[in-house]
Coordinates of C-alpha atoms in Angstrom, one line a residue:
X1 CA 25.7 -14.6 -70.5
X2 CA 28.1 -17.9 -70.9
X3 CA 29.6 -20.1 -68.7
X4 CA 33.0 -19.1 -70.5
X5 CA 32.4 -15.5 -70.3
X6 CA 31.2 -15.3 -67.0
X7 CA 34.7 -17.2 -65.8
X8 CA 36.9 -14.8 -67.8
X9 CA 34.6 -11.7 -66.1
X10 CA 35.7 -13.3 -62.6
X11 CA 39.3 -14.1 -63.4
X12 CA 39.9 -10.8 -64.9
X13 CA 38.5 -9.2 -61.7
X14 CA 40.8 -11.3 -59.1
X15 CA 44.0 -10.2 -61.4
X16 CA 42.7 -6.7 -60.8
X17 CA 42.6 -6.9 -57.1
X18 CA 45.6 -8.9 -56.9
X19 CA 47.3 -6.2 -58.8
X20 CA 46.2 -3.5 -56.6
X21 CA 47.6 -5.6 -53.5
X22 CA 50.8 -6.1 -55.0
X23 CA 50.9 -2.3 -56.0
X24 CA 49.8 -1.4 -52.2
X25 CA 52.3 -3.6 -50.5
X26 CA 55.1 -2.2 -53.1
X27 CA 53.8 1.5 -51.8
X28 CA 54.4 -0.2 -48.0
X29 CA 57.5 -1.3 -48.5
X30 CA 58.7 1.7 -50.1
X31 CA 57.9 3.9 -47.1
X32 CA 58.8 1.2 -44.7
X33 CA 62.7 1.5 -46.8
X34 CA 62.4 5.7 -46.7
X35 CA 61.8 5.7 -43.2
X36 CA 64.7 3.3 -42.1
X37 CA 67.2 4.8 -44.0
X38 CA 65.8 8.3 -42.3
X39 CA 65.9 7.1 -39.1
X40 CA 69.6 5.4 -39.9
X41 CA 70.4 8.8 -40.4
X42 CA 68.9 10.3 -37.2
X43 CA 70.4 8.1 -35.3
X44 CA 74.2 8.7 -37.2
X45 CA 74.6 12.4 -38.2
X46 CA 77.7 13.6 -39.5
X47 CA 78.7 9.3 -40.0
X48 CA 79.3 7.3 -43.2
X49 CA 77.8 4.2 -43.3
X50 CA 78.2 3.8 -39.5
X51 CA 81.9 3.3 -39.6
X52 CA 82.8 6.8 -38.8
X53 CA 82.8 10.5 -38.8
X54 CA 82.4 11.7 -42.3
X55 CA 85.2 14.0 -42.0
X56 CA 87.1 16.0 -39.4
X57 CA 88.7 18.8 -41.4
X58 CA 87.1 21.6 -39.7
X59 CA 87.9 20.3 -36.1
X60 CA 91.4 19.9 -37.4
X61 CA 91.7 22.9 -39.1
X62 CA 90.3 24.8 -35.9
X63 CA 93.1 23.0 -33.8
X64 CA 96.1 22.7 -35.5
X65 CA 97.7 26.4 -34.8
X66 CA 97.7 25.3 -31.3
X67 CA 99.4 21.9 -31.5
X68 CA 103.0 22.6 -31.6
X69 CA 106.7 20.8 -32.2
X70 CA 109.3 20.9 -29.9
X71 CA 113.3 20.0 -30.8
X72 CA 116.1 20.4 -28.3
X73 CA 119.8 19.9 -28.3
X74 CA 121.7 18.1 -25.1
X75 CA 125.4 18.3 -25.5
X76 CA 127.0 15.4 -24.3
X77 CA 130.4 15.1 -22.7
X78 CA 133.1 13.9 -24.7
X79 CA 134.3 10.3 -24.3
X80 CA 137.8 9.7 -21.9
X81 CA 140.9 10.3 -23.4
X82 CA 143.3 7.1 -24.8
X83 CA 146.1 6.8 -22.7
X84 CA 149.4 6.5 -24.5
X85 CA 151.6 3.5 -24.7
X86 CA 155.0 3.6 -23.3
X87 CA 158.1 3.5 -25.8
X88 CA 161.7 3.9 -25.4
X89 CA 163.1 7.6 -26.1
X90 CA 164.3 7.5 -29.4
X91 CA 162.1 4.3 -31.1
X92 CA 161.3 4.4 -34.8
X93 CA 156.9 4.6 -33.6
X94 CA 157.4 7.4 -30.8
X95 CA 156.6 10.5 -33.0
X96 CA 153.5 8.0 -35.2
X97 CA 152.2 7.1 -31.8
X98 CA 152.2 10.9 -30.4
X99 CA 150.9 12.0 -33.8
X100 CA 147.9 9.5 -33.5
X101 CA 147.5 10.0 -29.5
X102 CA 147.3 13.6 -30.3
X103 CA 143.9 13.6 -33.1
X104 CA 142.6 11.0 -31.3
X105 CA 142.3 12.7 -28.0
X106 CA 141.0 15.4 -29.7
X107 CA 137.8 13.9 -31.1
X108 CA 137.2 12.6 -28.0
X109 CA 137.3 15.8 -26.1
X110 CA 134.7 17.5 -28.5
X111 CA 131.4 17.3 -27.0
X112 CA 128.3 16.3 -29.3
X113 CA 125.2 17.8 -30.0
X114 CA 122.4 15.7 -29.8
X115 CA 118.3 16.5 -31.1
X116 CA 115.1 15.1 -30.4
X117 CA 111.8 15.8 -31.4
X118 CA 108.5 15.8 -29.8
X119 CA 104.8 17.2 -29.8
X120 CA 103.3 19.4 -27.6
X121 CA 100.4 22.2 -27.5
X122 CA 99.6 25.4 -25.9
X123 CA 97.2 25.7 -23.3
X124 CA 97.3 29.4 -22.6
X125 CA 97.8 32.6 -25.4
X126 CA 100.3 34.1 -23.3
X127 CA 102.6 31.3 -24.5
X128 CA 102.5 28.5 -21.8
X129 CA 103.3 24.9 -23.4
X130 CA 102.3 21.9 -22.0
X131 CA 104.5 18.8 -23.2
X132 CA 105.9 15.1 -21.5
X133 CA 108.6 15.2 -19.0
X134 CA 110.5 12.9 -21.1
X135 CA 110.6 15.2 -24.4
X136 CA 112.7 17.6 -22.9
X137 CA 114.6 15.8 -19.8
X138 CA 118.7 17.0 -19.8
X139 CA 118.1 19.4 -22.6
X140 CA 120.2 22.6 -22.8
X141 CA 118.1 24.1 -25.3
X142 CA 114.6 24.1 -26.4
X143 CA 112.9 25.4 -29.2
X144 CA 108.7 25.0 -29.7
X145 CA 108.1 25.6 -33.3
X146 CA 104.5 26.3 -34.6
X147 CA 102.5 25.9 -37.7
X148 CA 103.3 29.2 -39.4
X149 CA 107.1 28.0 -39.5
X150 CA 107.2 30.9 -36.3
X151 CA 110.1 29.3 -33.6
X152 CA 110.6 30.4 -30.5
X153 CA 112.8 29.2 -27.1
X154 CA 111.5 28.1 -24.2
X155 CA 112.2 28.0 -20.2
X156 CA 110.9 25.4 -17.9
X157 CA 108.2 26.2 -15.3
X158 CA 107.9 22.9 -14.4
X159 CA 108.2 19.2 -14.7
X160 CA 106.7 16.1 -13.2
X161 CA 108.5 12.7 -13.7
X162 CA 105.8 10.5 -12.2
X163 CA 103.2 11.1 -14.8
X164 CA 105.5 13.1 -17.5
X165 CA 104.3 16.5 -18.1
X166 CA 106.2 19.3 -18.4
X167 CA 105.0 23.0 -18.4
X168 CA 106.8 25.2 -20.9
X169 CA 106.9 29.0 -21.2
X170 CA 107.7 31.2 -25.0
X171 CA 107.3 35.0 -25.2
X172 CA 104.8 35.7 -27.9
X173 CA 104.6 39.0 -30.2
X174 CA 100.9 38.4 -30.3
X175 CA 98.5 35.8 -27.7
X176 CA 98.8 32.7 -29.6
X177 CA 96.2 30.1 -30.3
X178 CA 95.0 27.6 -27.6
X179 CA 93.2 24.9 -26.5
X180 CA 92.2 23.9 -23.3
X181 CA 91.6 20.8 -21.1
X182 CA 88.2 18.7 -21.8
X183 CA 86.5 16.0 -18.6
X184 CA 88.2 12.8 -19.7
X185 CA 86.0 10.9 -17.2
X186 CA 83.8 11.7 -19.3
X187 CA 85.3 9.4 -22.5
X188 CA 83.8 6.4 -23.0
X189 CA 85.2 3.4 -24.5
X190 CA 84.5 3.4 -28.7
X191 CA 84.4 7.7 -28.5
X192 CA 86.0 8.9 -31.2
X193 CA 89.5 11.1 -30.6
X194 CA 91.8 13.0 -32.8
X195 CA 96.0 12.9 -32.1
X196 CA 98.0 16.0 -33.7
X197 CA 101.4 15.9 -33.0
X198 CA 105.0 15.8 -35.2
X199 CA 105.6 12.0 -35.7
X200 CA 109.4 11.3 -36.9
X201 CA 109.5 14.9 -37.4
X202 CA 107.1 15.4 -40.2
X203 CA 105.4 18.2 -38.8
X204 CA 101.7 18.7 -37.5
X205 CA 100.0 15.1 -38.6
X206 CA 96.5 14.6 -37.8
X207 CA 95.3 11.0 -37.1
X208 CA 91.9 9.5 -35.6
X209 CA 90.5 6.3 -33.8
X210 CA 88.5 5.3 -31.0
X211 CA 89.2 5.1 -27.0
X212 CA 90.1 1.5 -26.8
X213 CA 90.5 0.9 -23.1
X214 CA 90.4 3.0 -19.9
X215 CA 92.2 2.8 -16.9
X216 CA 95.5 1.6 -18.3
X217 CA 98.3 0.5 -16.3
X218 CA 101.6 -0.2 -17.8
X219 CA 103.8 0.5 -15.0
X220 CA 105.3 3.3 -15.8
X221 CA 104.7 5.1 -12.4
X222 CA 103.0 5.2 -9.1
X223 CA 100.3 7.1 -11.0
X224 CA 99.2 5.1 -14.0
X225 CA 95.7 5.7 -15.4
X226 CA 96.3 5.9 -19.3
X227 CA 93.8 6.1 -21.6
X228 CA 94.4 3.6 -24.7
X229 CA 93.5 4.7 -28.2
X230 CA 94.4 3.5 -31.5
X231 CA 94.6 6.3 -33.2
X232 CA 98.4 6.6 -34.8
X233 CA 100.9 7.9 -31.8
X234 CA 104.6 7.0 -33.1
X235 CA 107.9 8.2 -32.3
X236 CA 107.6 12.1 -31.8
X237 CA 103.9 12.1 -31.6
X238 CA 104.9 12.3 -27.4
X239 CA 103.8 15.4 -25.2
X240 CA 101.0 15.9 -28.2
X241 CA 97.1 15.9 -27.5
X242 CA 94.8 13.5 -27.7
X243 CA 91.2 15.4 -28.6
X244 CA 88.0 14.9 -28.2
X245 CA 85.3 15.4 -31.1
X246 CA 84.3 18.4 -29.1
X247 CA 88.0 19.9 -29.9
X248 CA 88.6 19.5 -25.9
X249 CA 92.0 17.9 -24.5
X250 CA 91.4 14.8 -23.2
X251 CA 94.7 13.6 -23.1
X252 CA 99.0 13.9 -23.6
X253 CA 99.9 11.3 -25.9
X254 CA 103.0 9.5 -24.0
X255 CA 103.4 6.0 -24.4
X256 CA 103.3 3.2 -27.2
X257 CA 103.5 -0.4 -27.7
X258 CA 105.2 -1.2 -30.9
X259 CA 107.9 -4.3 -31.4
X260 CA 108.8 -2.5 -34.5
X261 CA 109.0 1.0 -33.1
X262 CA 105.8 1.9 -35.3
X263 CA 102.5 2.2 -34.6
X264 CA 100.4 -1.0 -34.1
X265 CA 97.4 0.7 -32.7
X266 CA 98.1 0.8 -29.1
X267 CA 99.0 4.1 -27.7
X268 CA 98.3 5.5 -24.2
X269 CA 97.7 9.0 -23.4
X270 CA 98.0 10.7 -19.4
X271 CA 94.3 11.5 -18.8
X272 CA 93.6 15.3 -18.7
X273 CA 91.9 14.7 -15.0
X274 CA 95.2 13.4 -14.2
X275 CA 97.3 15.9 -15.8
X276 CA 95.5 19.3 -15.5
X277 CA 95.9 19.2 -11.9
X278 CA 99.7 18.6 -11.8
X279 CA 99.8 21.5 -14.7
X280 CA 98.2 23.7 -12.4
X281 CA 100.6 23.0 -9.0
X282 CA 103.7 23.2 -12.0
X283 CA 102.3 26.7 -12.4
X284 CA 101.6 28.2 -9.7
X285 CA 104.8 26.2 -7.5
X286 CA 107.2 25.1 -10.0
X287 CA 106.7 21.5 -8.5
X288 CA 104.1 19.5 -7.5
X289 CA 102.7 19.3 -3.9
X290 CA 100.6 16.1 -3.1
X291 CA 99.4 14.6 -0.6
X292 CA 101.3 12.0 1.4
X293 CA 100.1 9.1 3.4
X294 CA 103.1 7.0 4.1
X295 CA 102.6 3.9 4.0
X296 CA 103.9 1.1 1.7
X297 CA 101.3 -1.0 0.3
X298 CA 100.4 -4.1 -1.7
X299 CA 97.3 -5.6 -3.7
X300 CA 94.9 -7.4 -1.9
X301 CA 94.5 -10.3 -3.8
X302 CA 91.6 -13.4 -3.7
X303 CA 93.4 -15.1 -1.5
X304 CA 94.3 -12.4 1.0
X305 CA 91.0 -11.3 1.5
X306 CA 89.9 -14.7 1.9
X307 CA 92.0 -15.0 4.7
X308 CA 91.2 -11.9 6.1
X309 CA 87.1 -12.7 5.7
X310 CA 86.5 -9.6 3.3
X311 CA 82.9 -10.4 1.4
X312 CA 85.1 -9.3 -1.8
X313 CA 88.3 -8.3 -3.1
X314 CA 89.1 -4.5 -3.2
X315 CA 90.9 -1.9 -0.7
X316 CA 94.9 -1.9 -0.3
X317 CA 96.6 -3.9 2.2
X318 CA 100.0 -1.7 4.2
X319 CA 102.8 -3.9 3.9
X320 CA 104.8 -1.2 5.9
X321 CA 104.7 2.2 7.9
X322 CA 106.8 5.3 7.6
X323 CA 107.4 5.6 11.1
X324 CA 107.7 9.7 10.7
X325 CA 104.6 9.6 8.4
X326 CA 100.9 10.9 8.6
X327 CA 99.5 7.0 8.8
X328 CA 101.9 6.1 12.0
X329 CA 101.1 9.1 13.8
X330 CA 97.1 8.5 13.4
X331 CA 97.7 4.6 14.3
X332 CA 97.4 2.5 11.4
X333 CA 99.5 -0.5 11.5
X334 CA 101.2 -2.9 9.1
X335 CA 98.3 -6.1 8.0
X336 CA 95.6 -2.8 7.9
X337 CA 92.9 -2.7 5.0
X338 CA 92.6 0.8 3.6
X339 CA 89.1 0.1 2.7
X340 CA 87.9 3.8 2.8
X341 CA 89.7 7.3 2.1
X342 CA 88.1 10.5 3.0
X343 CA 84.4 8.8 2.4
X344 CA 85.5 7.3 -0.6
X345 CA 85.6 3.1 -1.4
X346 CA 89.4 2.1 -1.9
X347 CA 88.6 -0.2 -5.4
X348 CA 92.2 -1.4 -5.9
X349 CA 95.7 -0.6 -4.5
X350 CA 96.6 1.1 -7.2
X351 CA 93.8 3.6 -6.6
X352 CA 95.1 4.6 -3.7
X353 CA 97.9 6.7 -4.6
X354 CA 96.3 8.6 -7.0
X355 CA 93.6 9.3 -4.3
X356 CA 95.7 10.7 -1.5
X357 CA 98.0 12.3 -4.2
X358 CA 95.3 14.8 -5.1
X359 CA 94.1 15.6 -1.6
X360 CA 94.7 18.7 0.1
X361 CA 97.9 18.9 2.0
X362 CA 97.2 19.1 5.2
X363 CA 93.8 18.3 5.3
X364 CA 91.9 15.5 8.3
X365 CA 90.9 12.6 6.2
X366 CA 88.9 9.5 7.6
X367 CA 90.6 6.4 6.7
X368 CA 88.7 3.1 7.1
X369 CA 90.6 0.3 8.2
X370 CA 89.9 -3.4 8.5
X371 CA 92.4 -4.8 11.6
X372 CA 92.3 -8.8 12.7
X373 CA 88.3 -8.7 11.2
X374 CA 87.2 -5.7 12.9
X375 CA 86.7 -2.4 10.6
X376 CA 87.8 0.7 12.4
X377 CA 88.4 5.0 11.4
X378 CA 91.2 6.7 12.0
X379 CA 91.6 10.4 11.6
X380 CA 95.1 11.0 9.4
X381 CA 96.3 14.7 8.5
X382 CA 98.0 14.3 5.3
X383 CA 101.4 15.4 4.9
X384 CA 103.6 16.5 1.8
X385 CA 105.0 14.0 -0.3
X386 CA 107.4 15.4 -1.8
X387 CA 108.7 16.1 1.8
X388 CA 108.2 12.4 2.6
X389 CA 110.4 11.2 -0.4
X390 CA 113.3 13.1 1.6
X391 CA 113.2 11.6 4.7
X392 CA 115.3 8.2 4.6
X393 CA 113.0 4.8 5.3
X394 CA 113.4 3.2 8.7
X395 CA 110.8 0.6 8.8
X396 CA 108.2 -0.1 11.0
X397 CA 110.2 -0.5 14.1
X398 CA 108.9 -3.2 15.6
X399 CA 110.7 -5.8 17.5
X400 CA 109.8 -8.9 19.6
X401 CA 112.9 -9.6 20.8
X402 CA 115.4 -12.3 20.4
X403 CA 113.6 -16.4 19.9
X404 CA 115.0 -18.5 21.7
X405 CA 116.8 -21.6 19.9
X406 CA 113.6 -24.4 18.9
X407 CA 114.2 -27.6 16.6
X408 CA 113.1 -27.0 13.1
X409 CA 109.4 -28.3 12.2
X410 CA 107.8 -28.5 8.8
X411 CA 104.8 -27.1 7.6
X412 CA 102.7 -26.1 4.3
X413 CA 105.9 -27.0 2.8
X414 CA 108.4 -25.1 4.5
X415 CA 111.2 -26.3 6.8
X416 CA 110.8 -23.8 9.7
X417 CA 113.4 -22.7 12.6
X418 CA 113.7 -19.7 15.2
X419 CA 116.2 -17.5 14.3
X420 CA 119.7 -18.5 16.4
X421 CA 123.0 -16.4 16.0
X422 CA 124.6 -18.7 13.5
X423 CA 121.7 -18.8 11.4
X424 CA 121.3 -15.0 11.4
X425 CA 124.9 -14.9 10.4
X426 CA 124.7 -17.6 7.9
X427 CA 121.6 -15.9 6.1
X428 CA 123.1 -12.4 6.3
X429 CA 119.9 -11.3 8.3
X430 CA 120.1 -7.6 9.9
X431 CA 119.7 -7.4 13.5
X432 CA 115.7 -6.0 13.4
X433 CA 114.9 -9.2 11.2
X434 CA 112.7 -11.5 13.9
X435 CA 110.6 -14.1 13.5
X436 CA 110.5 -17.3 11.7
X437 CA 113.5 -19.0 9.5
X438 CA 112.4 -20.6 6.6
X439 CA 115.7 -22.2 6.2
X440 CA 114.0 -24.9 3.1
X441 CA 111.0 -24.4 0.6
X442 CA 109.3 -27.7 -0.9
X443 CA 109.6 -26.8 -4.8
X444 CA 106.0 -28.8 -5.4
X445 CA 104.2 -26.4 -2.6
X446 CA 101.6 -24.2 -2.4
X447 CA 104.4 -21.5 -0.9
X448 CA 106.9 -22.2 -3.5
X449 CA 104.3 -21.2 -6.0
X450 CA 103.8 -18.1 -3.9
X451 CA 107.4 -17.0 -4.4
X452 CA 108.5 -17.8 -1.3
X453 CA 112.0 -18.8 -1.1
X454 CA 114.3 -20.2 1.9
X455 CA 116.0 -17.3 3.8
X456 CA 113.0 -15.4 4.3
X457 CA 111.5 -14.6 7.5
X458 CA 107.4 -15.3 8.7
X459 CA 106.8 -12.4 10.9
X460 CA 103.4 -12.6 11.5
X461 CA 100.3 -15.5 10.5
X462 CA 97.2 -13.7 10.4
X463 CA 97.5 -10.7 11.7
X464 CA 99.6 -12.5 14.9
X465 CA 103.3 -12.2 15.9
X466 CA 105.1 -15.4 15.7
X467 CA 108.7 -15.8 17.5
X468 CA 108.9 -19.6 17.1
X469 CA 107.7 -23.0 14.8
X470 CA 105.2 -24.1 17.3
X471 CA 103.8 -20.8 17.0
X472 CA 103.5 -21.1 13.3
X473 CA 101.7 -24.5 13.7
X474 CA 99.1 -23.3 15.9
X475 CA 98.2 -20.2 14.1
X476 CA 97.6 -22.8 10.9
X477 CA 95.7 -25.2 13.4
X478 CA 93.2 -22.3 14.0
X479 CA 92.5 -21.2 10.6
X480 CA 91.7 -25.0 10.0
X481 CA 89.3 -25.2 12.8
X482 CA 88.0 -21.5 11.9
X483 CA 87.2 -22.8 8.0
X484 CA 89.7 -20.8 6.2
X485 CA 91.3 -22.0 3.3
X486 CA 94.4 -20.0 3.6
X487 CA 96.7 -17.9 5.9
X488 CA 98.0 -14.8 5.4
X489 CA 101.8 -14.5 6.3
X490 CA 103.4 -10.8 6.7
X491 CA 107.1 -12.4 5.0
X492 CA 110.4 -10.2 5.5
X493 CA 113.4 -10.1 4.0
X494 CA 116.9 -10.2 4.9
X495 CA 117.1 -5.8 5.0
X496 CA 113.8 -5.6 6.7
X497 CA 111.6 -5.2 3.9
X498 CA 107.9 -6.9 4.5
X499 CA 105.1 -8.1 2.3
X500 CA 101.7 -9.9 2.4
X501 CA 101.6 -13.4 1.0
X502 CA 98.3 -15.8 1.3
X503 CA 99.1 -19.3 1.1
X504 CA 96.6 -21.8 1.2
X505 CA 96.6 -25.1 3.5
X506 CA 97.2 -27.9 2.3
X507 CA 96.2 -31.2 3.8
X508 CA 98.9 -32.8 5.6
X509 CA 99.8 -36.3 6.2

């Protein structure tokens, strides 16, 4: 055989076997493509491309009979009648004038007619309607029409202004189609959710996005826990449901932010672990029944709990103490830490309302407290809030008695003086206001920056009663000497009215 034709035997061989590698790794990276794209779609049923659910037609379609609109009619009072000019007996203008009076008067005596629109949906087939508080508020009249065109009025079982839900009652013919309440502790921030509700009076609108944000608070009431979405909520979608994809109630759709008045992706919606609860007292009561501390409270912020040697910020500090209410009859004190209630961590002081509003009236709850550094429990039976909300405030009622007249002294930037008859006049201070003047405020000073302002009173520093300037001046020394970085001043107004502020020490010259 050849040189040449044993070289073209071996070339011919190596294109072979490259060919068959090439041909293998195509096989490999075949399969390797198959079984991405199947486990792509194990990981995503039902989704399109990963952006979101393919489509949601049967859920709606399943839904939508129970997702109702409401319209009612206030009549408002006419406007006051124009009085009529004065004129001479006999003038050329007294019978225009008394024609005009007369048809003006008139018009303004009719009373108008005025409709709004809202969402809401039933909860129960015998024909209870769960809607916001603010939907229906001064109506005379109210009328929840349905999907098959069917309207029928309504009476009120129930409303709750503090987290604005309202429980509605129709006689049905026939049970009618419902839905009921889902966990929405359970929602998770990027589940997808459904809104059905009647926005600018269109009718039953479906719309869909994601939770955005839990744990919303846009101070709208003591109770604020909203749950943000961006599905579409606009201007009638309120008193509507927010769904889960498991067709459960997760939420009433009540609140938007919007500069133009439309949607721009941020709606809130009442929680159904918020609202099924006060649904079920509306029910059964007519009202709600919660539970009732009293005490008025305040956030306990860096600084405060710097000064008060907490390892970390949380708990709510009482800036004041009903002095009929559950907390002063079990001993807690203005300056306590609510750090625990009934077992349970206090993580902000916005927690703790919602906390002791869905305890048990009546029930012995442990309340941790921390007082001057030392934690301690008290045993509170909690009362009735509603019950509290009656009884007028008086304050804390405590009183040091008069201080006697001191020269002023400055300090942390405030001009300080005990409180003397003129000055009690000249600041307009009531007579239970004692304590410490501050009669000036240094604009460039830490307190200043606080929101402290002269004519305001220093009732306690850390904790501690202070009657007089020197007082104030050794209470800072001590914190100095102890390491803190700021005191914590109990501050009252001219009325009585006390909060917590910390304000840090600066150095002084």
């Amino acid at each position: 055989m050849s040189y040449q034709e044993s070289t073209g035997r071996r070339r011919r061989a190596t294109q072979a076997e490259t060919g068959r590698h090439a041909f293998a790794a195509r096989r490999l990276l075949a399969g390797i493509g198959l079984a991405l794209a199947l486990s792509l779609m194990t990981v995503q049923p039902g989704f399109a491309r990963g952006i979101g659910p393919q489509s949601v037609a049967d859920l709606a379609e399943n839904l939508i009979d129970a997702v109702v609109n409401i319209s009612t009619t206030q009549k408002t009072k006419g406007h006051p009648e124009v009085k009529r000019p004065k004129l001479p007996k006999g003038s050329p203008f007294e019978k225009f004038f008394d024609e005009f009076f007369k048809n003006e008067n008139n018009k303004r005596r009719k009373r108008r007619k005025v409709r709004s629109l809202g969402s809401g949906f039933v909860i129960d087939p015998s024909g209870i309607v769960i809607t916001n508080n603010h939907v229906i508020k001064n109506a005379d009249q109210i009328t929840v029409n349905f999907n098959d065109g069917r309207k029928l009025k309504a009476k009120i079982i129930g409303r709750d202004p503090k987290v604005d839900i309202a429980v509605l009652k129709v006689e049905p013919k026939k049970p009618l189609k419902s839905v009921k309440f889902g966990d929405s502790n359970k929602a998770r921030v990027g589940d997808w959710v459904m809104a059905i509700g009647n926005p600018f009076g269109l009718g039953g609108t479906v719309t869909v996005g994601i939770v955005s944000a839990r744990n919303r608070n846009i101070n709208s009431g003591p109770y604020d826990d909203y749950i943000q979405t961006d599905a579409a909520i606009n201007k009638g979608n309120s008193g509507g449901p927010l769904f889960n994809m498991e067709g459960d109630v997760i939420g009433i759709n009540t609140a938007i932010i919007s500069p133009s008045g439309g949607s721009i992706g941020i709606g809130f919606s009442v929680p159904s672990a918020t609202a099924e609860p006060v649904v079920k007292q509306l029910r059964e009561f007519g009202e709600t029944r919660r539970g009732w501390l009293g005490v008025r409270i305040q956030t306990v912020t860096d600084e405060i709990a710097e000064s008060l040697g907490l390892e970390k910020t949380y708990g709510a500090m009482v800036a004041g103490v009903n002095p009929d209410g559950p907390a002063a009859k079990a001993g807690i004190v203005a300056g306590d830490v609510i750090l625990k209630f009934d077992g349970k961590t206090v993580p902000s002081m916005r927690d703790l309302p919602r906390m002791v509003a869905k305890t048990d009236i009546g029930k012995a709850v442990e309340v941790e407290v921390l007082r001057r550094g030392q934690r301690k429990t008290l045993s509170v039976q909690l009362g009735r809030l509603e019950d509290g909300e009656k009884k007028a405030e008086k304050g804390d009622g405590e009183d040091d008695g008069k201080a006697e007249p001191e020269k002023t002294v400055v300090s942390l930037g405030m001009t300080l003086s005990a409180i003397s008859d003129d000055l009690r006049a000249s600041f307009g201070l009531e007579d239970k206001v004692e304590g410490i003047l501050i009669s000036e405020v240094d604009p460039d000073s830490a307190a200043a920056d606080k929101g402290i302002a002269r004519g305001q009173v220093i009732v306690e520093v850390n904790q501690e009663k202070v009657a007089k300037p020197n007082d104030f001046i050794k209470k800072v020394e001590a914190a100095k000497k102890a390491g803190r970085s700021s005191v914590l001043l109990l501050l009252s107004d001219s009325k009585g009215d006390k909060r917590f502020i910390a304000v840090r020490i600066a150095k002084e010259n």
